[in-house]
Amino acid sequence: QVQLVESGGGLVQAGGSLRLSCAASGRTFSKYVMGWFRQAPGKEREFVAAIGWRDGSTYYPDSVKGRFSISRDSAWKTVYLQMNSLKPEDTAVYYCAAGGEAAANRPSLRWEYPYWGQGTQVTVSS
């Protein structure tokens, strides 16, 4: 079993930065992909970033590329999402997710991730 706990959300002005953290426990993660997704009110949950736990490969959609950066610590216990140049449209609940080989092959698809955190709210004011 995998447990994921997000932190670091909050209120920030447009143009500002936040760093989200996701603490992982319960299983080793050497074969997993870790992802971040977000969900705004009335919208579907969408892909934000992913990182291959073993080789560190990163994936981003065009909407956040160049502004967001995903990373992991050397102990393979925490994954981070650094968010810069935030926009009001980035406002959402942000979720951390963990997946296996299926997620590694298709890291942007939320249904490939069996494990999810509880989410952390990010609000960007204009």
JSON list of C-alpha atoms in Angstrom, two decimals:
[
{"chain": "A", "resi": 1, "resn": "GLN", "atom": "CA", "xyz": [0.00, 0.00, 0.00]},
{"chain": "A", "resi": 2, "resn": "VAL", "atom": "CA", "xyz": [1.11, 3.54, -0.74]},
{"chain": "A", "resi": 3, "resn": "GLN", "atom": "CA", "xyz": [0.34, 6.64, 1.28]},
{"chain": "A", "resi": 4, "resn": "LEU", "atom": "CA", "xyz": [0.73, 10.10, -0.22]},
{"chain": "A", "resi": 5, "resn": "VAL", "atom": "CA", "xyz": [0.40, 13.36, 1.69]},
{"chain": "A", "resi": 6, "resn": "GLU", "atom": "CA", "xyz": [0.55, 16.73, -0.08]},
{"chain": "A", "resi": 7, "resn": "SER", "atom": "CA", "xyz": [1.46, 20.04, 1.49]},
{"chain": "A", "resi": 8, "resn": "GLY", "atom": "CA", "xyz": [2.46, 23.55, 0.49]},
{"chain": "A", "resi": 9, "resn": "GLY", "atom": "CA", "xyz": [-0.71, 24.88, -1.04]},
{"chain": "A", "resi": 10, "resn": "GLY", "atom": "CA", "xyz": [-2.05, 28.33, -0.27]},
{"chain": "A", "resi": 11, "resn": "LEU", "atom": "CA", "xyz": [-3.00, 31.73, -1.59]},
{"chain": "A", "resi": 12, "resn": "VAL", "atom": "CA", "xyz": [-0.59, 33.60, -3.84]},
{"chain": "A", "resi": 13, "resn": "GLN", "atom": "CA", "xyz": [-0.81, 36.59, -6.16]},
{"chain": "A", "resi": 14, "resn": "ALA", "atom": "CA", "xyz": [-0.49, 36.20, -9.89]},
{"chain": "A", "resi": 15, "resn": "GLY", "atom": "CA", "xyz": [3.15, 36.04, -10.89]},
{"chain": "A", "resi": 16, "resn": "GLY", "atom": "CA", "xyz": [4.13, 34.48, -7.59]},
{"chain": "A", "resi": 17, "resn": "SER", "atom": "CA", "xyz": [5.53, 31.07, -6.74]},
{"chain": "A", "resi": 18, "resn": "LEU", "atom": "CA", "xyz": [4.65, 28.09, -4.59]},
{"chain": "A", "resi": 19, "resn": "ARG", "atom": "CA", "xyz": [6.31, 24.77, -3.96]},
{"chain": "A", "resi": 20, "resn": "LEU", "atom": "CA", "xyz": [4.17, 21.74, -3.29]},
{"chain": "A", "resi": 21, "resn": "SER", "atom": "CA", "xyz": [5.49, 18.66, -1.56]},
{"chain": "A", "resi": 22, "resn": "CYS", "atom": "CA", "xyz": [4.27, 15.09, -1.60]},
{"chain": "A", "resi": 23, "resn": "ALA", "atom": "CA", "xyz": [5.52, 12.76, 1.11]},
{"chain": "A", "resi": 24, "resn": "ALA", "atom": "CA", "xyz": [5.35, 9.12, 0.12]},
{"chain": "A", "resi": 25, "resn": "SER", "atom": "CA", "xyz": [5.42, 6.10, 2.39]},
{"chain": "A", "resi": 26, "resn": "GLY", "atom": "CA", "xyz": [4.38, 2.49, 2.53]},
{"chain": "A", "resi": 27, "resn": "ARG", "atom": "CA", "xyz": [6.32, 0.92, -0.36]},
{"chain": "A", "resi": 28, "resn": "THR", "atom": "CA", "xyz": [9.55, 1.38, -2.25]},
{"chain": "A", "resi": 29, "resn": "PHE", "atom": "CA", "xyz": [9.20, 3.62, -5.25]},
{"chain": "A", "resi": 30, "resn": "SER", "atom": "CA", "xyz": [12.04, 2.56, -7.48]},
{"chain": "A", "resi": 31, "resn": "LYS", "atom": "CA", "xyz": [9.61, 1.27, -10.10]},
{"chain": "A", "resi": 32, "resn": "TYR", "atom": "CA", "xyz": [7.03, 4.01, -9.83]},
{"chain": "A", "resi": 33, "resn": "VAL", "atom": "CA", "xyz": [6.15, 7.17, -11.63]},
{"chain": "A", "resi": 34, "resn": "MET", "atom": "CA", "xyz": [5.03, 10.10, -9.49]},
{"chain": "A", "resi": 35, "resn": "GLY", "atom": "CA", "xyz": [2.63, 12.61, -10.93]},
{"chain": "A", "resi": 36, "resn": "TRP", "atom": "CA", "xyz": [0.85, 15.83, -10.09]},
{"chain": "A", "resi": 37, "resn": "PHE", "atom": "CA", "xyz": [-2.66, 16.54, -11.28]},
{"chain": "A", "resi": 38, "resn": "ARG", "atom": "CA", "xyz": [-5.06, 19.37, -10.58]},
{"chain": "A", "resi": 39, "resn": "GLN", "atom": "CA", "xyz": [-8.79, 19.84, -10.56]},
{"chain": "A", "resi": 40, "resn": "ALA", "atom": "CA", "xyz": [-10.60, 23.17, -10.73]},
{"chain": "A", "resi": 41, "resn": "PRO", "atom": "CA", "xyz": [-14.30, 23.47, -9.80]},
{"chain": "A", "resi": 42, "resn": "GLY", "atom": "CA", "xyz": [-16.50, 22.07, -12.54]},
{"chain": "A", "resi": 43, "resn": "LYS", "atom": "CA", "xyz": [-13.56, 20.73, -14.53]},
{"chain": "A", "resi": 44, "resn": "GLU", "atom": "CA", "xyz": [-11.96, 17.35, -15.02]},
{"chain": "A", "resi": 45, "resn": "ARG", "atom": "CA", "xyz": [-8.78, 16.43, -13.22]},
{"chain": "A", "resi": 46, "resn": "GLU", "atom": "CA", "xyz": [-5.88, 17.29, -15.50]},
{"chain": "A", "resi": 47, "resn": "PHE", "atom": "CA", "xyz": [-2.24, 16.32, -15.76]},
{"chain": "A", "resi": 48, "resn": "VAL", "atom": "CA", "xyz": [0.35, 18.80, -14.52]},
{"chain": "A", "resi": 49, "resn": "ALA", "atom": "CA", "xyz": [3.66, 16.97, -14.27]},
{"chain": "A", "resi": 50, "resn": "ALA", "atom": "CA", "xyz": [5.25, 13.55, -13.78]},
{"chain": "A", "resi": 51, "resn": "ILE", "atom": "CA", "xyz": [8.67, 12.18, -12.95]},
{"chain": "A", "resi": 52, "resn": "GLY", "atom": "CA", "xyz": [10.11, 8.73, -13.47]},
{"chain": "A", "resi": 53, "resn": "TRP", "atom": "CA", "xyz": [11.32, 7.65, -10.07]},
{"chain": "A", "resi": 54, "resn": "ARG", "atom": "CA", "xyz": [14.17, 5.54, -11.42]},
{"chain": "A", "resi": 55, "resn": "ASP", "atom": "CA", "xyz": [15.65, 7.73, -14.17]},
{"chain": "A", "resi": 56, "resn": "GLY", "atom": "CA", "xyz": [14.20, 11.11, -13.33]},
{"chain": "A", "resi": 57, "resn": "SER", "atom": "CA", "xyz": [12.56, 11.67, -16.72]},
{"chain": "A", "resi": 58, "resn": "THR", "atom": "CA", "xyz": [10.05, 14.51, -16.52]},
{"chain": "A", "resi": 59, "resn": "TYR", "atom": "CA", "xyz": [6.83, 15.21, -18.39]},
{"chain": "A", "resi": 60, "resn": "TYR", "atom": "CA", "xyz": [4.72, 18.36, -18.63]},
{"chain": "A", "resi": 61, "resn": "PRO", "atom": "CA", "xyz": [1.75, 19.56, -20.63]},
{"chain": "A", "resi": 62, "resn": "ASP", "atom": "CA", "xyz": [2.19, 22.73, -22.67]},
{"chain": "A", "resi": 63, "resn": "SER", "atom": "CA", "xyz": [0.05, 24.71, -20.22]},
{"chain": "A", "resi": 64, "resn": "VAL", "atom": "CA", "xyz": [2.71, 24.58, -17.49]},
{"chain": "A", "resi": 65, "resn": "LYS", "atom": "CA", "xyz": [5.91, 23.86, -19.41]},
{"chain": "A", "resi": 66, "resn": "GLY", "atom": "CA", "xyz": [8.57, 26.41, -18.53]},
{"chain": "A", "resi": 67, "resn": "ARG", "atom": "CA", "xyz": [6.72, 27.52, -15.39]},
{"chain": "A", "resi": 68, "resn": "PHE", "atom": "CA", "xyz": [6.40, 24.33, -13.33]},
{"chain": "A", "resi": 69, "resn": "SER", "atom": "CA", "xyz": [9.15, 21.92, -12.38]},
{"chain": "A", "resi": 70, "resn": "ILE", "atom": "CA", "xyz": [8.85, 18.49, -10.78]},
{"chain": "A", "resi": 71, "resn": "SER", "atom": "CA", "xyz": [11.66, 16.91, -8.80]},
{"chain": "A", "resi": 72, "resn": "ARG", "atom": "CA", "xyz": [12.30, 14.25, -6.16]},
{"chain": "A", "resi": 73, "resn": "ASP", "atom": "CA", "xyz": [14.65, 13.98, -3.23]},
{"chain": "A", "resi": 74, "resn": "SER", "atom": "CA", "xyz": [17.60, 11.59, -3.16]},
{"chain": "A", "resi": 75, "resn": "ALA", "atom": "CA", "xyz": [15.96, 9.40, -0.51]},
{"chain": "A", "resi": 76, "resn": "TRP", "atom": "CA", "xyz": [13.01, 8.74, -2.89]},
{"chain": "A", "resi": 77, "resn": "LYS", "atom": "CA", "xyz": [10.60, 9.81, -0.16]},
{"chain": "A", "resi": 78, "resn": "THR", "atom": "CA", "xyz": [9.35, 13.17, -1.40]},
{"chain": "A", "resi": 79, "resn": "VAL", "atom": "CA", "xyz": [8.38, 14.64, -4.74]},
{"chain": "A", "resi": 80, "resn": "TYR", "atom": "CA", "xyz": [8.10, 18.39, -5.27]},
{"chain": "A", "resi": 81, "resn": "LEU", "atom": "CA", "xyz": [6.28, 20.65, -7.66]},
{"chain": "A", "resi": 82, "resn": "GLN", "atom": "CA", "xyz": [7.84, 24.09, -8.02]},
{"chain": "A", "resi": 83, "resn": "MET", "atom": "CA", "xyz": [5.32, 26.47, -9.54]},
{"chain": "A", "resi": 84, "resn": "ASN", "atom": "CA", "xyz": [6.51, 29.84, -10.86]},
{"chain": "A", "resi": 85, "resn": "SER", "atom": "CA", "xyz": [4.79, 32.66, -12.73]},
{"chain": "A", "resi": 86, "resn": "LEU", "atom": "CA", "xyz": [1.46, 31.50, -11.38]},
{"chain": "A", "resi": 87, "resn": "LYS", "atom": "CA", "xyz": [-1.72, 32.57, -13.13]},
{"chain": "A", "resi": 88, "resn": "PRO", "atom": "CA", "xyz": [-5.31, 32.74, -11.87]},
{"chain": "A", "resi": 89, "resn": "GLU", "atom": "CA", "xyz": [-6.14, 29.81, -14.15]},
{"chain": "A", "resi": 90, "resn": "ASP", "atom": "CA", "xyz": [-3.72, 27.67, -12.12]},
{"chain": "A", "resi": 91, "resn": "THR", "atom": "CA", "xyz": [-6.19, 27.82, -9.24]},
{"chain": "A", "resi": 92, "resn": "ALA", "atom": "CA", "xyz": [-7.22, 24.27, -8.36]},
{"chain": "A", "resi": 93, "resn": "VAL", "atom": "CA", "xyz": [-6.84, 21.45, -5.90]},
{"chain": "A", "resi": 94, "resn": "TYR", "atom": "CA", "xyz": [-3.52, 19.79, -6.64]},
{"chain": "A", "resi": 95, "resn": "TYR", "atom": "CA", "xyz": [-3.15, 16.05, -6.19]},
{"chain": "A", "resi": 96, "resn": "CYS", "atom": "CA", "xyz": [-0.10, 13.86, -5.96]},
{"chain": "A", "resi": 97, "resn": "ALA", "atom": "CA", "xyz": [-0.33, 10.40, -7.50]},
{"chain": "A", "resi": 98, "resn": "ALA", "atom": "CA", "xyz": [1.81, 7.27, -7.75]},
{"chain": "A", "resi": 99, "resn": "GLY", "atom": "CA", "xyz": [1.70, 4.70, -10.50]},
{"chain": "A", "resi": 100, "resn": "GLY", "atom": "CA", "xyz": [3.54, 1.66, -11.83]},
{"chain": "A", "resi": 101, "resn": "GLU", "atom": "CA", "xyz": [4.49, 0.51, -15.31]},
{"chain": "A", "resi": 102, "resn": "ALA", "atom": "CA", "xyz": [1.20, 1.61, -16.87]},
{"chain": "A", "resi": 103, "resn": "ALA", "atom": "CA", "xyz": [1.72, 5.15, -15.62]},
{"chain": "A", "resi": 104, "resn": "ALA", "atom": "CA", "xyz": [5.34, 5.05, -16.73]},
{"chain": "A", "resi": 105, "resn": "ASN", "atom": "CA", "xyz": [4.16, 4.34, -20.28]},
{"chain": "A", "resi": 106, "resn": "ARG", "atom": "CA", "xyz": [1.39, 6.96, -20.23]},
{"chain": "A", "resi": 107, "resn": "PRO", "atom": "CA", "xyz": [2.23, 9.42, -17.45]},
{"chain": "A", "resi": 108, "resn": "SER", "atom": "CA", "xyz": [-0.39, 11.99, -18.41]},
{"chain": "A", "resi": 109, "resn": "LEU", "atom": "CA", "xyz": [-3.37, 9.66, -17.97]},
{"chain": "A", "resi": 110, "resn": "ARG", "atom": "CA", "xyz": [-4.90, 9.92, -14.51]},
{"chain": "A", "resi": 111, "resn": "TRP", "atom": "CA", "xyz": [-6.53, 6.47, -14.63]},
{"chain": "A", "resi": 112, "resn": "GLU", "atom": "CA", "xyz": [-3.08, 4.83, -14.79]},
{"chain": "A", "resi": 113, "resn": "TYR", "atom": "CA", "xyz": [-2.37, 5.99, -11.24]},
{"chain": "A", "resi": 114, "resn": "PRO", "atom": "CA", "xyz": [-3.85, 3.77, -8.50]},
{"chain": "A", "resi": 115, "resn": "TYR", "atom": "CA", "xyz": [-2.62, 5.82, -5.55]},
{"chain": "A", "resi": 116, "resn": "TRP", "atom": "CA", "xyz": [-3.64, 9.38, -4.72]},
{"chain": "A", "resi": 117, "resn": "GLY", "atom": "CA", "xyz": [-3.15, 11.92, -2.00]},
{"chain": "A", "resi": 118, "resn": "GLN", "atom": "CA", "xyz": [-5.92, 13.98, -0.46]},
{"chain": "A", "resi": 119, "resn": "GLY", "atom": "CA", "xyz": [-5.06, 17.15, -2.37]},
{"chain": "A", "resi": 120, "resn": "THR", "atom": "CA", "xyz": [-3.93, 20.64, -1.46]},
{"chain": "A", "resi": 121, "resn": "GLN", "atom": "CA", "xyz": [-5.64, 23.87, -2.51]},
{"chain": "A", "resi": 122, "resn": "VAL", "atom": "CA", "xyz": [-3.77, 26.42, -4.61]},
{"chain": "A", "resi": 123, "resn": "THR", "atom": "CA", "xyz": [-5.45, 29.77, -5.15]},
{"chain": "A", "resi": 124, "resn": "VAL", "atom": "CA", "xyz": [-3.93, 32.42, -7.40]},
{"chain": "A", "resi": 125, "resn": "SER", "atom": "CA", "xyz": [-5.43, 35.89, -7.12]},
{"chain": "A", "resi": 126, "resn": "SER", "atom": "CA", "xyz": [-5.34, 38.40, -9.96]}
]
